[in-house]
XYZ file of C-alpha atoms in Angstrom:
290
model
C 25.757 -71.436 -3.030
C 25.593 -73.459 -6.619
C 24.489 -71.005 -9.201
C 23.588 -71.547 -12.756
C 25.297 -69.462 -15.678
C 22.290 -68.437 -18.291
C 22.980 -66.515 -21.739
C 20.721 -64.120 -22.517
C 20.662 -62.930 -26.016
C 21.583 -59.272 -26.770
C 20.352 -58.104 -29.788
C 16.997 -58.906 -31.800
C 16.114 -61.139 -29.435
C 16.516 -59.867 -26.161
C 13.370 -58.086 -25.590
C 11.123 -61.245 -26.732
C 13.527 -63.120 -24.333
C 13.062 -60.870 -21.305
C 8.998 -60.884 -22.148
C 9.293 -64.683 -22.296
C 11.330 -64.969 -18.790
C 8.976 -62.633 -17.360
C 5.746 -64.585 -17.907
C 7.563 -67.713 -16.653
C 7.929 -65.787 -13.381
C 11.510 -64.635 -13.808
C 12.212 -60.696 -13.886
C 15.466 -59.658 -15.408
C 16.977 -55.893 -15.412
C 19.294 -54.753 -18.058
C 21.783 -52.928 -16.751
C 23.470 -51.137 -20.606
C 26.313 -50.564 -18.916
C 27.240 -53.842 -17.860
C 27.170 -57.481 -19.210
C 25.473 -59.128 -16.154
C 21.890 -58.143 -15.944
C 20.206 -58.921 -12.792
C 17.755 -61.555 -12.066
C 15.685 -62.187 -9.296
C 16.816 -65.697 -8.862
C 19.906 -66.129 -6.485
C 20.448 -69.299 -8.114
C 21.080 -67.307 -11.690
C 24.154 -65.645 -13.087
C 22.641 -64.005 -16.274
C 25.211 -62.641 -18.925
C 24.000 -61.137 -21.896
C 25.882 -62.187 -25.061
C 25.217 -62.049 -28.805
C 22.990 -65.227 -30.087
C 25.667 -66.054 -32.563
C 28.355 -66.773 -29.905
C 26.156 -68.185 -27.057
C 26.506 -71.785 -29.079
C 30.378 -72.298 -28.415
C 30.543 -70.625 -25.072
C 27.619 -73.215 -23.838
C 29.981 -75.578 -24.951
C 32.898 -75.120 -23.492
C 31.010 -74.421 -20.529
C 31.653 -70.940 -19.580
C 27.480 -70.696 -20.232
C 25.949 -73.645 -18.102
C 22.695 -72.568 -20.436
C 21.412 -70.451 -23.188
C 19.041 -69.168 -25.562
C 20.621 -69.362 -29.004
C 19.063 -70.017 -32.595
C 18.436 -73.364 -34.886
C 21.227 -71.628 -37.063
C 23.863 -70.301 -34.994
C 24.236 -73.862 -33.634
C 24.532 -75.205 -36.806
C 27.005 -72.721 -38.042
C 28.989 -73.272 -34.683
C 29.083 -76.805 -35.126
C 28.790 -76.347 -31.157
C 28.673 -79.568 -29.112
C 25.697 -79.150 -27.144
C 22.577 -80.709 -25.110
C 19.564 -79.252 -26.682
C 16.982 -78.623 -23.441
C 13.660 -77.260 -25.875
C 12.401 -75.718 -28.572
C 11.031 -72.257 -28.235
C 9.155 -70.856 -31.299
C 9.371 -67.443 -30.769
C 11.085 -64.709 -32.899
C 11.776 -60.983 -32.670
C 8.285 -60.365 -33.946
C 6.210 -63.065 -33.422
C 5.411 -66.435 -32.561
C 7.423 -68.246 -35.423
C 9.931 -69.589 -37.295
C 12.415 -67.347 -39.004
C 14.038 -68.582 -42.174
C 17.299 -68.508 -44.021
C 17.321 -67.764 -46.985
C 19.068 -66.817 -49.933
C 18.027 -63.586 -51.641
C 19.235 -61.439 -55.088
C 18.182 -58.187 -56.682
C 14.560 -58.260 -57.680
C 16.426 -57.015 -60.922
C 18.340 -59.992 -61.211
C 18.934 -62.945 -63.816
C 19.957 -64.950 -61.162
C 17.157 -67.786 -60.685
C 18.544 -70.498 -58.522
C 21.850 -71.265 -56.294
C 23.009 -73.175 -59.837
C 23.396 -69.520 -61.190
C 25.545 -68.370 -58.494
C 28.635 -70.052 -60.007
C 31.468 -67.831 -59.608
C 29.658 -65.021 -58.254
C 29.976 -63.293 -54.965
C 27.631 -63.695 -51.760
C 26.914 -62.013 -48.892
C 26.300 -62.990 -45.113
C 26.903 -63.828 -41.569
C 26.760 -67.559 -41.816
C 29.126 -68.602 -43.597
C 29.453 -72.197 -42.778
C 26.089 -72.782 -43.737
C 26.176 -70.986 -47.172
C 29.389 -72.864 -48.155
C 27.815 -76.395 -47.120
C 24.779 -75.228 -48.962
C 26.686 -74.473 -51.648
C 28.411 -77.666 -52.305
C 25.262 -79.806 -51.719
C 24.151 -77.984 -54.657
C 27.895 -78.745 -56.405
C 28.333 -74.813 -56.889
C 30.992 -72.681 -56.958
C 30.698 -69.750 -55.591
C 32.475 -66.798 -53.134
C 31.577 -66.685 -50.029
C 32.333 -63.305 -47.729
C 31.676 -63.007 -43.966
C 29.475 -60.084 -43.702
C 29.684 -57.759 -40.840
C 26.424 -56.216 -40.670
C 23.625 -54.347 -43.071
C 23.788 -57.154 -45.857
C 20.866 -56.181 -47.763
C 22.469 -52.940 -49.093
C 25.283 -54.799 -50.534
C 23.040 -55.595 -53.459
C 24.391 -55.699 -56.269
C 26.765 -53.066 -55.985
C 28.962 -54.848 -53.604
C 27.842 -58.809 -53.948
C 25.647 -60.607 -56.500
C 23.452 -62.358 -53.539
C 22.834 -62.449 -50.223
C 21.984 -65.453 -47.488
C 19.855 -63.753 -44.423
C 17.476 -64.668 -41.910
C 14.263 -63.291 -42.113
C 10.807 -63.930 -40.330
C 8.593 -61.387 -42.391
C 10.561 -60.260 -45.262
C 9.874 -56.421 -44.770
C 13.605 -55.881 -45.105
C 14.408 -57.552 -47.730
C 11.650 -56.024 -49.743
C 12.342 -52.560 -48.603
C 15.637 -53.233 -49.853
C 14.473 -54.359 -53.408
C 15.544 -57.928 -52.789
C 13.862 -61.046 -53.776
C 14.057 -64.492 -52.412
C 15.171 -67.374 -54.766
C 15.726 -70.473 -52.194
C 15.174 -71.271 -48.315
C 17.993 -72.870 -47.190
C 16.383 -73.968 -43.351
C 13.854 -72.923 -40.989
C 15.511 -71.742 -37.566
C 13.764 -71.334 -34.301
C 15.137 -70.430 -30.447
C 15.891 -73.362 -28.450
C 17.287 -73.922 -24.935
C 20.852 -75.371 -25.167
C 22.433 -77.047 -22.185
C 26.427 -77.659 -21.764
C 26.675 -81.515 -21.729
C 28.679 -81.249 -18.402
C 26.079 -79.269 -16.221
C 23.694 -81.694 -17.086
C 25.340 -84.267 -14.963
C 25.408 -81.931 -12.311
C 21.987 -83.076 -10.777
C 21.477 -79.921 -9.114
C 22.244 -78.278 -12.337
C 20.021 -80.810 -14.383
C 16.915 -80.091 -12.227
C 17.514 -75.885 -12.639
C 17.691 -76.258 -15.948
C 15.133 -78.821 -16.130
C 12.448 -76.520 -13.695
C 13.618 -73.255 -15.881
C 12.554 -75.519 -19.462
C 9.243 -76.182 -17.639
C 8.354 -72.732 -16.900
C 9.690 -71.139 -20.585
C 7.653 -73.972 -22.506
C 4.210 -73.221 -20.184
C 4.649 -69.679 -20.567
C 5.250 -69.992 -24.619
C 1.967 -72.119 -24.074
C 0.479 -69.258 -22.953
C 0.610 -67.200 -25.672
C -1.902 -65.609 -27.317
C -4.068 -67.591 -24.862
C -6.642 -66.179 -22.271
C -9.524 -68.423 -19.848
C -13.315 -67.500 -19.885
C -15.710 -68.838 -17.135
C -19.186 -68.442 -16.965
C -22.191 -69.941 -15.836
C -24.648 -72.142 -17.820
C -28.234 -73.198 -17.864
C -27.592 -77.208 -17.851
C -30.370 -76.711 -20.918
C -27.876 -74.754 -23.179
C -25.169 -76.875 -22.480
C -24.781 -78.641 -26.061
C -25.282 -75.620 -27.962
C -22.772 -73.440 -25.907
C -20.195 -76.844 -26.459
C -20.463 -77.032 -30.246
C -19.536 -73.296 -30.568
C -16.211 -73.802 -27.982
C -12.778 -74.103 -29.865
C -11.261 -75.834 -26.702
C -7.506 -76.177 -26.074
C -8.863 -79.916 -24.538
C -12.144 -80.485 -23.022
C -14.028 -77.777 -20.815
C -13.996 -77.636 -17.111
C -17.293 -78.546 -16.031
C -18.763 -77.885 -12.496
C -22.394 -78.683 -10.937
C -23.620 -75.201 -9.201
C -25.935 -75.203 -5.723
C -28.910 -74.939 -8.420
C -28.631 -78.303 -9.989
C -30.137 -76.469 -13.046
C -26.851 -74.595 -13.865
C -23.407 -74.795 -14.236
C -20.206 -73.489 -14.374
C -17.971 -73.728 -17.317
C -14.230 -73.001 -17.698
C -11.953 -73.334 -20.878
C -9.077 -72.084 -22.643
C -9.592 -70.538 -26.057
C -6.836 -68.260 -28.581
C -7.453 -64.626 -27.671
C -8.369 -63.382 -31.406
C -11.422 -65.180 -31.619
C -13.297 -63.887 -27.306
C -14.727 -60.820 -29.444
C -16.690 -62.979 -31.694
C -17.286 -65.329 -28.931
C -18.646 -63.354 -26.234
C -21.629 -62.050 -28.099
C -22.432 -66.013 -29.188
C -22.399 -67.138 -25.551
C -24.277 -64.216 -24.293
C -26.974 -65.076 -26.541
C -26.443 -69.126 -25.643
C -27.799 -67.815 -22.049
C -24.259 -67.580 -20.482
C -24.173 -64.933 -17.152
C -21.573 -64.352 -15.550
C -18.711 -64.019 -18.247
C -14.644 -63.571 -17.351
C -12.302 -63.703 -19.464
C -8.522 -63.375 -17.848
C -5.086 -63.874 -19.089
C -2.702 -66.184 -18.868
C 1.027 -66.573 -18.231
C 1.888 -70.420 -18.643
C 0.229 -73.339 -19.346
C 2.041 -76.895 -18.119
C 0.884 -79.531 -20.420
């Protein structure tokens, strides 16, 4: 039987990954004492790798497909198909940024001011490109872990990802430049996708992720409608795209079906009770297939 090699990424992704998989109708276990979680797909090999090195192993192919960040494939330089965006983070349903970050003490105003100092992170490559865009000189130091501390005892800045900034705050840190916006995508090795068996798994698996992403922060209400109230109850509707509309055995109501963002049912409800609406459901979601 063909199978399919996925990356799974271990660290501050993995549980928003496993959540994600899991509404696209995928369950995967984590086994912490071995590499190779289990999926319910025979068709699967998972392996669970760090983010940062799922780029270069996609591309030489030992990974027919992974989940890997904006960044890491940039810093790579890895030679890949990229499948789909997914704009999800550790937290939230974002974008996380790089940026570059001093003490909140600091004189230090711009990357021009970094000239001969020291800084800070994990992507290297980046920060050095970065760097001479901006025609500065400046150290750069692979950082193994807990960069924000190294302020200013230990480096004069920092380049990090963040998506809220709690961190960097907590650790007295301010930000002076982005350098990018990074978000998860899908990346393919170029080989597997001329496997056509391959290509459609990979293909069927992007399908399901992007629905499911869809999905978020998403729920359905139906109800039924006095045909009378109809215009009222449509002005008030924030619809994803136009309500479902169906004609009831009495041809003086009908039902009505739509798709709205889940914050806003609580203030919604009481509007549609009062619109003559009976009948009310709201359920969830887990994709939607554009």
């Amino acid at each position: 039987m063909k199978k399919l090699k996925l990356g799974i990424p271990k660290g501050s992704l993995q549980e928003a990954t496993l959540n994600l998989f899991k509404k696209a109708g995928f369950n995967i276990v984590i086994n912490e004492r071995s590499c190779k979680p289990f999926i319910d797909d025979e068709e699967i090999e998972c392996l669970l790798i760090r983010a940062q090195e799922i780029p270069k192993y996609v591309e030489h192919g030992v990974l027919d497909l992974g989940l890997s960040g904006k960044d890491w494939i940039l810093e790579t330089n890895a030679k890949i198909e990229e499948i789909t965006d997914l704009i999800y983070a550790k937290q939230g349903l974002g974008k996380v940024k790089l940026v570059l970050a001093v003490s909140e003490n600091s004189n230090i105003k711009s990357v021009k001011d970094l000239k001969g100092k020291r800084i800070a992170t994990e992507l290297v490559n980046i920060t050095k490109k970065y760097l001479k865009e901006n025609k500065v000189k400046a150290e750069v130091e692979f950082s193994w872990g807990a960069t924000e501390v190294k302020v200013p005892e230990l480096v004069d800045a920092i380049v990090e990802l963040t998506e809220t900034g709690s961190s960097l705050r907590a650790n007295h840190l301010k930000v002076i430049e982005t350098i990018l916006e990074s978000n998860t995508k899908l990346i393919a090795n170029k080989k597997a996708m001329k496997d056509l068996w391959k290509k459609k798994k990979i293909e069927d698996i992007a399908l399901l992720l992007t629905g499911a992403l869809n999905a978020e922060g998403k729920v359905g209400l139906k109800m039924n409608l006095e045909k009378k109230n109809l215009d009222r109850t449509l002005s008030i509707l924030p619809a994803l795209k136009s309500p479902t509309i169906s004609e009831l055995v009495d041809k003086n109501w009908l039902a009505l079906e739509i798709i709205v963002e889940e914050k806003i049912v609580r203030e919604l409800i009481p509007q549609l009770k009062k619109f003559g609406a009976k009948g009310i459901v709201e359920y969830p979601l887990n994709k939607i297939v554009e």
